[in-house]
């Protein structure tokens, strides 16, 4: 606000978060049945953008079978005690960026 006494004008500031990019891509993982499979990728910056893990086309959430962790710019997916049915593409998406293994 700028106020001169008899005149006043106002303006607003809008700050947008820059988009994060994936700087360390996912790598393929081979595990024996019953072991954990760990996938990691790293972003260019910490972000509040929605990041999502997928097994095939199915979005994953943290539960007793999957652990999803975020530590700064590092995003980790742990598939607990994998079975043969867990074989398939894993992908990580943030904004317009995707990495797959």
mmCIF file of N, CA and C in Angstrom, residues 14-88:
data_model
loop_
_atom_site.group_PDB
_atom_site.id
_atom_site.type_symbol
_atom_site.label_atom_id
_atom_site.label_comp_id
_atom_site.label_asym_id
_atom_site.label_seq_id
_atom_site.Cartn_x
_atom_site.Cartn_y
_atom_site.Cartn_z
ATOM 1 N N UNK A 14 2.862 -12.103 -5.674
ATOM 2 C CA UNK A 14 2.540 -13.512 -5.807
ATOM 3 C C UNK A 14 3.848 -14.255 -6.059
ATOM 4 N N UNK A 15 4.187 -15.162 -5.177
ATOM 5 C CA UNK A 15 5.429 -15.931 -5.310
ATOM 6 C C UNK A 15 5.070 -17.360 -5.680
ATOM 7 N N UNK A 16 5.607 -17.832 -6.804
ATOM 8 C CA UNK A 16 5.354 -19.196 -7.246
ATOM 9 C C UNK A 16 6.574 -20.053 -6.974
ATOM 10 N N UNK A 17 6.322 -21.287 -6.569
ATOM 11 C CA UNK A 17 7.412 -22.228 -6.335
ATOM 12 C C UNK A 17 7.947 -22.718 -7.678
ATOM 13 N N UNK A 18 9.274 -22.617 -7.912
ATOM 14 C CA UNK A 18 9.804 -23.140 -9.165
ATOM 15 C C UNK A 18 9.634 -24.660 -9.207
ATOM 16 N N UNK A 19 9.431 -25.184 -10.386
ATOM 17 C CA UNK A 19 9.222 -26.620 -10.542
ATOM 18 C C UNK A 19 10.507 -27.376 -10.222
ATOM 19 N N UNK A 20 10.350 -28.482 -9.510
ATOM 20 C CA UNK A 20 11.479 -29.362 -9.230
ATOM 21 C C UNK A 20 11.684 -30.285 -10.425
ATOM 22 N N UNK A 21 12.927 -30.636 -10.676
ATOM 23 C CA UNK A 21 13.248 -31.611 -11.716
ATOM 24 C C UNK A 21 13.913 -32.815 -11.068
ATOM 25 N N UNK A 22 13.920 -33.925 -11.765
ATOM 26 C CA UNK A 22 14.552 -35.141 -11.266
ATOM 27 C C UNK A 22 16.006 -35.131 -11.727
ATOM 28 N N UNK A 23 16.938 -35.086 -10.781
ATOM 29 C CA UNK A 23 18.359 -35.020 -11.130
ATOM 30 C C UNK A 23 19.069 -36.367 -10.945
ATOM 31 N N UNK A 24 18.480 -37.267 -10.195
ATOM 32 C CA UNK A 24 19.022 -38.622 -10.066
ATOM 33 C C UNK A 24 17.877 -39.581 -10.354
ATOM 34 N N UNK A 25 17.966 -40.251 -11.507
ATOM 35 C CA UNK A 25 16.883 -41.102 -11.982
ATOM 36 C C UNK A 25 16.847 -42.439 -11.242
ATOM 37 N N UNK A 26 15.697 -43.117 -11.343
ATOM 38 C CA UNK A 26 15.555 -44.455 -10.774
ATOM 39 C C UNK A 26 16.457 -45.439 -11.507
ATOM 40 N N UNK A 27 16.883 -46.456 -10.784
ATOM 41 C CA UNK A 27 17.686 -47.534 -11.369
ATOM 42 C C UNK A 27 16.915 -48.843 -11.212
ATOM 43 N N UNK A 28 17.081 -49.746 -12.189
ATOM 44 C CA UNK A 28 16.447 -51.055 -12.113
ATOM 45 C C UNK A 28 16.933 -51.801 -10.876
ATOM 46 N N UNK A 29 16.039 -52.599 -10.281
ATOM 47 C CA UNK A 29 16.359 -53.375 -9.090
ATOM 48 C C UNK A 29 15.963 -54.827 -9.343
ATOM 49 N N UNK A 30 16.865 -55.753 -9.016
ATOM 50 C CA UNK A 30 16.550 -57.184 -9.056
ATOM 51 C C UNK A 30 16.630 -57.701 -7.626
ATOM 52 N N UNK A 31 15.577 -58.355 -7.174
ATOM 53 C CA UNK A 31 15.522 -58.878 -5.803
ATOM 54 C C UNK A 31 15.009 -60.309 -5.833
ATOM 55 N N UNK A 32 15.378 -61.060 -4.815
ATOM 56 C CA UNK A 32 14.816 -62.396 -4.641
ATOM 57 C C UNK A 32 13.477 -62.262 -3.935
ATOM 58 N N UNK A 33 12.587 -63.203 -4.210
ATOM 59 C CA UNK A 33 11.292 -63.223 -3.552
ATOM 60 C C UNK A 33 11.495 -63.234 -2.037
ATOM 61 N N UNK A 34 10.740 -62.393 -1.347
ATOM 62 C CA UNK A 34 10.847 -62.281 0.105
ATOM 63 C C UNK A 34 11.776 -61.189 0.577
ATOM 64 N N UNK A 35 12.611 -60.646 -0.321
ATOM 65 C CA UNK A 35 13.496 -59.527 0.028
ATOM 66 C C UNK A 35 12.785 -58.204 -0.205
ATOM 67 N N UNK A 36 13.385 -57.121 0.292
ATOM 68 C CA UNK A 36 12.883 -55.777 0.026
ATOM 69 C C UNK A 36 13.530 -55.243 -1.247
ATOM 70 N N UNK A 37 12.784 -54.468 -2.011
ATOM 71 C CA UNK A 37 13.303 -53.776 -3.189
ATOM 72 C C UNK A 37 13.263 -52.280 -2.898
ATOM 73 N N UNK A 38 14.402 -51.610 -3.065
ATOM 74 C CA UNK A 38 14.521 -50.197 -2.715
ATOM 75 C C UNK A 38 14.784 -49.375 -3.980
ATOM 76 N N UNK A 39 13.956 -48.359 -4.195
ATOM 77 C CA UNK A 39 14.093 -47.442 -5.321
ATOM 78 C C UNK A 39 14.294 -46.036 -4.771
ATOM 79 N N UNK A 40 15.241 -45.298 -5.367
ATOM 80 C CA UNK A 40 15.519 -43.932 -4.918
ATOM 81 C C UNK A 40 15.688 -43.016 -6.120
ATOM 82 N N UNK A 41 15.256 -41.782 -5.947
ATOM 83 C CA UNK A 41 15.583 -40.735 -6.903
ATOM 84 C C UNK A 41 15.746 -39.428 -6.130
ATOM 85 N N UNK A 42 16.403 -38.472 -6.777
ATOM 86 C CA UNK A 42 16.686 -37.202 -6.112
ATOM 87 C C UNK A 42 16.196 -36.064 -6.988
ATOM 88 N N UNK A 43 15.601 -35.067 -6.339
ATOM 89 C CA UNK A 43 15.080 -33.899 -7.043
ATOM 90 C C UNK A 43 16.074 -32.745 -6.976
ATOM 91 N N UNK A 44 15.862 -31.761 -7.821
ATOM 92 C CA UNK A 44 16.736 -30.592 -7.866
ATOM 93 C C UNK A 44 16.567 -29.695 -6.646
ATOM 94 N N UNK A 45 15.435 -29.823 -5.973
ATOM 95 C CA UNK A 45 15.174 -28.990 -4.806
ATOM 96 C C UNK A 45 14.082 -29.634 -3.975
ATOM 97 N N UNK A 46 14.021 -29.251 -2.697
ATOM 98 C CA UNK A 46 12.893 -29.673 -1.875
ATOM 99 C C UNK A 46 11.660 -28.980 -2.427
ATOM 100 N N UNK A 47 10.534 -29.670 -2.387
ATOM 101 C CA UNK A 47 9.349 -29.119 -3.023
ATOM 102 C C UNK A 47 8.089 -29.523 -2.270
ATOM 103 N N UNK A 48 7.067 -28.704 -2.418
ATOM 104 C CA UNK A 48 5.755 -29.061 -1.886
ATOM 105 C C UNK A 48 4.879 -29.640 -2.995
ATOM 106 N N UNK A 49 5.427 -29.725 -4.225
ATOM 107 C CA UNK A 49 4.681 -30.326 -5.326
ATOM 108 C C UNK A 49 4.340 -31.769 -4.982
ATOM 109 N N UNK A 50 3.213 -32.228 -5.479
ATOM 110 C CA UNK A 50 2.836 -33.614 -5.255
ATOM 111 C C UNK A 50 3.788 -34.535 -6.016
ATOM 112 N N UNK A 51 4.352 -35.489 -5.292
ATOM 113 C CA UNK A 51 5.185 -36.530 -5.889
ATOM 114 C C UNK A 51 4.459 -37.847 -5.680
ATOM 115 N N UNK A 52 4.499 -38.727 -6.685
ATOM 116 C CA UNK A 52 3.742 -39.973 -6.611
ATOM 117 C C UNK A 52 4.552 -41.129 -7.177
ATOM 118 N N UNK A 53 4.511 -42.257 -6.476
ATOM 119 C CA UNK A 53 5.117 -43.509 -6.924
ATOM 120 C C UNK A 53 4.035 -44.384 -7.543
ATOM 121 N N UNK A 54 4.417 -45.163 -8.569
ATOM 122 C CA UNK A 54 3.488 -46.076 -9.229
ATOM 123 C C UNK A 54 4.156 -47.429 -9.438
ATOM 124 N N UNK A 55 3.368 -48.500 -9.313
ATOM 125 C CA UNK A 55 3.752 -49.841 -9.757
ATOM 126 C C UNK A 55 2.834 -50.132 -10.926
ATOM 127 N N UNK A 56 3.389 -50.140 -12.140
ATOM 128 C CA UNK A 56 2.553 -50.161 -13.336
ATOM 129 C C UNK A 56 1.757 -48.874 -13.374
ATOM 130 N N UNK A 57 0.438 -48.992 -13.469
ATOM 131 C CA UNK A 57 -0.429 -47.806 -13.461
ATOM 132 C C UNK A 57 -1.054 -47.553 -12.099
ATOM 133 N N UNK A 58 -0.686 -48.364 -11.097
ATOM 134 C CA UNK A 58 -1.306 -48.280 -9.775
ATOM 135 C C UNK A 58 -0.520 -47.327 -8.873
ATOM 136 N N UNK A 59 -1.138 -46.239 -8.397
ATOM 137 C CA UNK A 59 -0.441 -45.343 -7.466
ATOM 138 C C UNK A 59 -0.192 -46.057 -6.136
ATOM 139 N N UNK A 60 0.981 -45.847 -5.560
ATOM 140 C CA UNK A 60 1.363 -46.496 -4.303
ATOM 141 C C UNK A 60 1.268 -45.517 -3.147
ATOM 142 N N UNK A 61 0.935 -46.049 -1.984
ATOM 143 C CA UNK A 61 0.903 -45.270 -0.747
ATOM 144 C C UNK A 61 1.681 -46.038 0.314
ATOM 145 N N UNK A 62 2.150 -45.327 1.338
ATOM 146 C CA UNK A 62 2.823 -46.001 2.450
ATOM 147 C C UNK A 62 1.818 -46.863 3.194
ATOM 148 N N UNK A 63 2.174 -48.120 3.400
ATOM 149 C CA UNK A 63 1.362 -49.052 4.182
ATOM 150 C C UNK A 63 2.278 -50.187 4.628
ATOM 151 N N UNK A 64 1.729 -51.318 5.049
ATOM 152 C CA UNK A 64 2.575 -52.408 5.541
ATOM 153 C C UNK A 64 3.389 -53.061 4.419
ATOM 154 N N UNK A 65 3.002 -52.849 3.159
ATOM 155 C CA UNK A 65 3.710 -53.447 2.029
ATOM 156 C C UNK A 65 4.702 -52.479 1.377
ATOM 157 N N UNK A 66 4.427 -51.195 1.454
ATOM 158 C CA UNK A 66 5.252 -50.178 0.791
ATOM 159 C C UNK A 66 5.612 -49.093 1.795
ATOM 160 N N UNK A 67 6.869 -48.693 1.776
ATOM 161 C CA UNK A 67 7.284 -47.556 2.607
ATOM 162 C C UNK A 67 7.776 -46.456 1.684
ATOM 163 N N UNK A 68 7.167 -45.279 1.808
ATOM 164 C CA UNK A 68 7.560 -44.119 1.014
ATOM 165 C C UNK A 68 8.152 -43.097 1.959
ATOM 166 N N UNK A 69 9.403 -42.681 1.661
ATOM 167 C CA UNK A 69 10.095 -41.719 2.524
ATOM 168 C C UNK A 69 10.569 -40.531 1.692
ATOM 169 N N UNK A 70 10.587 -39.371 2.334
ATOM 170 C CA UNK A 70 11.152 -38.165 1.744
ATOM 171 C C UNK A 70 12.123 -37.590 2.756
ATOM 172 N N UNK A 71 13.384 -37.462 2.342
ATOM 173 C CA UNK A 71 14.414 -36.846 3.183
ATOM 174 C C UNK A 71 15.069 -35.753 2.360
ATOM 175 N N UNK A 72 14.609 -34.519 2.551
ATOM 176 C CA UNK A 72 15.135 -33.408 1.761
ATOM 177 C C UNK A 72 14.741 -33.582 0.303
ATOM 178 N N UNK A 73 15.747 -33.724 -0.560
ATOM 179 C CA UNK A 73 15.477 -33.885 -1.993
ATOM 180 C C UNK A 73 15.427 -35.358 -2.405
ATOM 181 N N UNK A 74 15.722 -36.271 -1.485
ATOM 182 C CA UNK A 74 15.749 -37.711 -1.800
ATOM 183 C C UNK A 74 14.402 -38.346 -1.501
ATOM 184 N N UNK A 75 13.862 -39.031 -2.507
ATOM 185 C CA UNK A 75 12.587 -39.741 -2.391
ATOM 186 C C UNK A 75 12.867 -41.234 -2.527
ATOM 187 N N UNK A 76 12.355 -42.029 -1.580
ATOM 188 C CA UNK A 76 12.637 -43.459 -1.531
ATOM 189 C C UNK A 76 11.345 -44.255 -1.455
ATOM 190 N N UNK A 77 11.317 -45.347 -2.217
ATOM 191 C CA UNK A 77 10.231 -46.321 -2.155
ATOM 192 C C UNK A 77 10.839 -47.662 -1.774
ATOM 193 N N UNK A 78 10.305 -48.286 -0.728
ATOM 194 C CA UNK A 78 10.734 -49.628 -0.327
ATOM 195 C C UNK A 78 9.538 -50.556 -0.481
ATOM 196 N N UNK A 79 9.663 -51.535 -1.374
ATOM 197 C CA UNK A 79 8.642 -52.576 -1.514
ATOM 198 C C UNK A 79 9.060 -53.703 -0.585
ATOM 199 N N UNK A 80 8.259 -53.968 0.424
ATOM 200 C CA UNK A 80 8.588 -54.958 1.452
ATOM 201 C C UNK A 80 8.283 -56.373 0.977
ATOM 202 N N UNK A 81 9.239 -57.272 1.201
ATOM 203 C CA UNK A 81 9.055 -58.702 0.943
ATOM 204 C C UNK A 81 8.361 -58.953 -0.391
ATOM 205 N N UNK A 82 9.060 -58.589 -1.476
ATOM 206 C CA UNK A 82 8.468 -58.673 -2.809
ATOM 207 C C UNK A 82 8.104 -60.114 -3.177
ATOM 208 N N UNK A 83 7.097 -60.230 -4.014
ATOM 209 C CA UNK A 83 6.674 -61.509 -4.574
ATOM 210 C C UNK A 83 6.773 -61.404 -6.094
ATOM 211 N N UNK A 84 6.572 -62.509 -6.788
ATOM 212 C CA UNK A 84 6.626 -62.494 -8.249
ATOM 213 C C UNK A 84 5.571 -61.556 -8.836
ATOM 214 N N UNK A 85 4.472 -61.349 -8.124
ATOM 215 C CA UNK A 85 3.415 -60.448 -8.598
ATOM 216 C C UNK A 85 3.852 -58.978 -8.578
ATOM 217 N N UNK A 86 4.939 -58.673 -7.861
ATOM 218 C CA UNK A 86 5.436 -57.297 -7.791
ATOM 219 C C UNK A 86 6.301 -56.924 -8.993
ATOM 220 N N UNK A 87 6.611 -57.891 -9.857
ATOM 221 C CA UNK A 87 7.420 -57.594 -11.044
ATOM 222 C C UNK A 87 6.681 -56.589 -11.923
ATOM 223 N N UNK A 88 7.414 -55.650 -12.456
ATOM 224 C CA UNK A 88 6.817 -54.679 -13.358
ATOM 225 C C UNK A 88 7.487 -53.329 -13.240
#
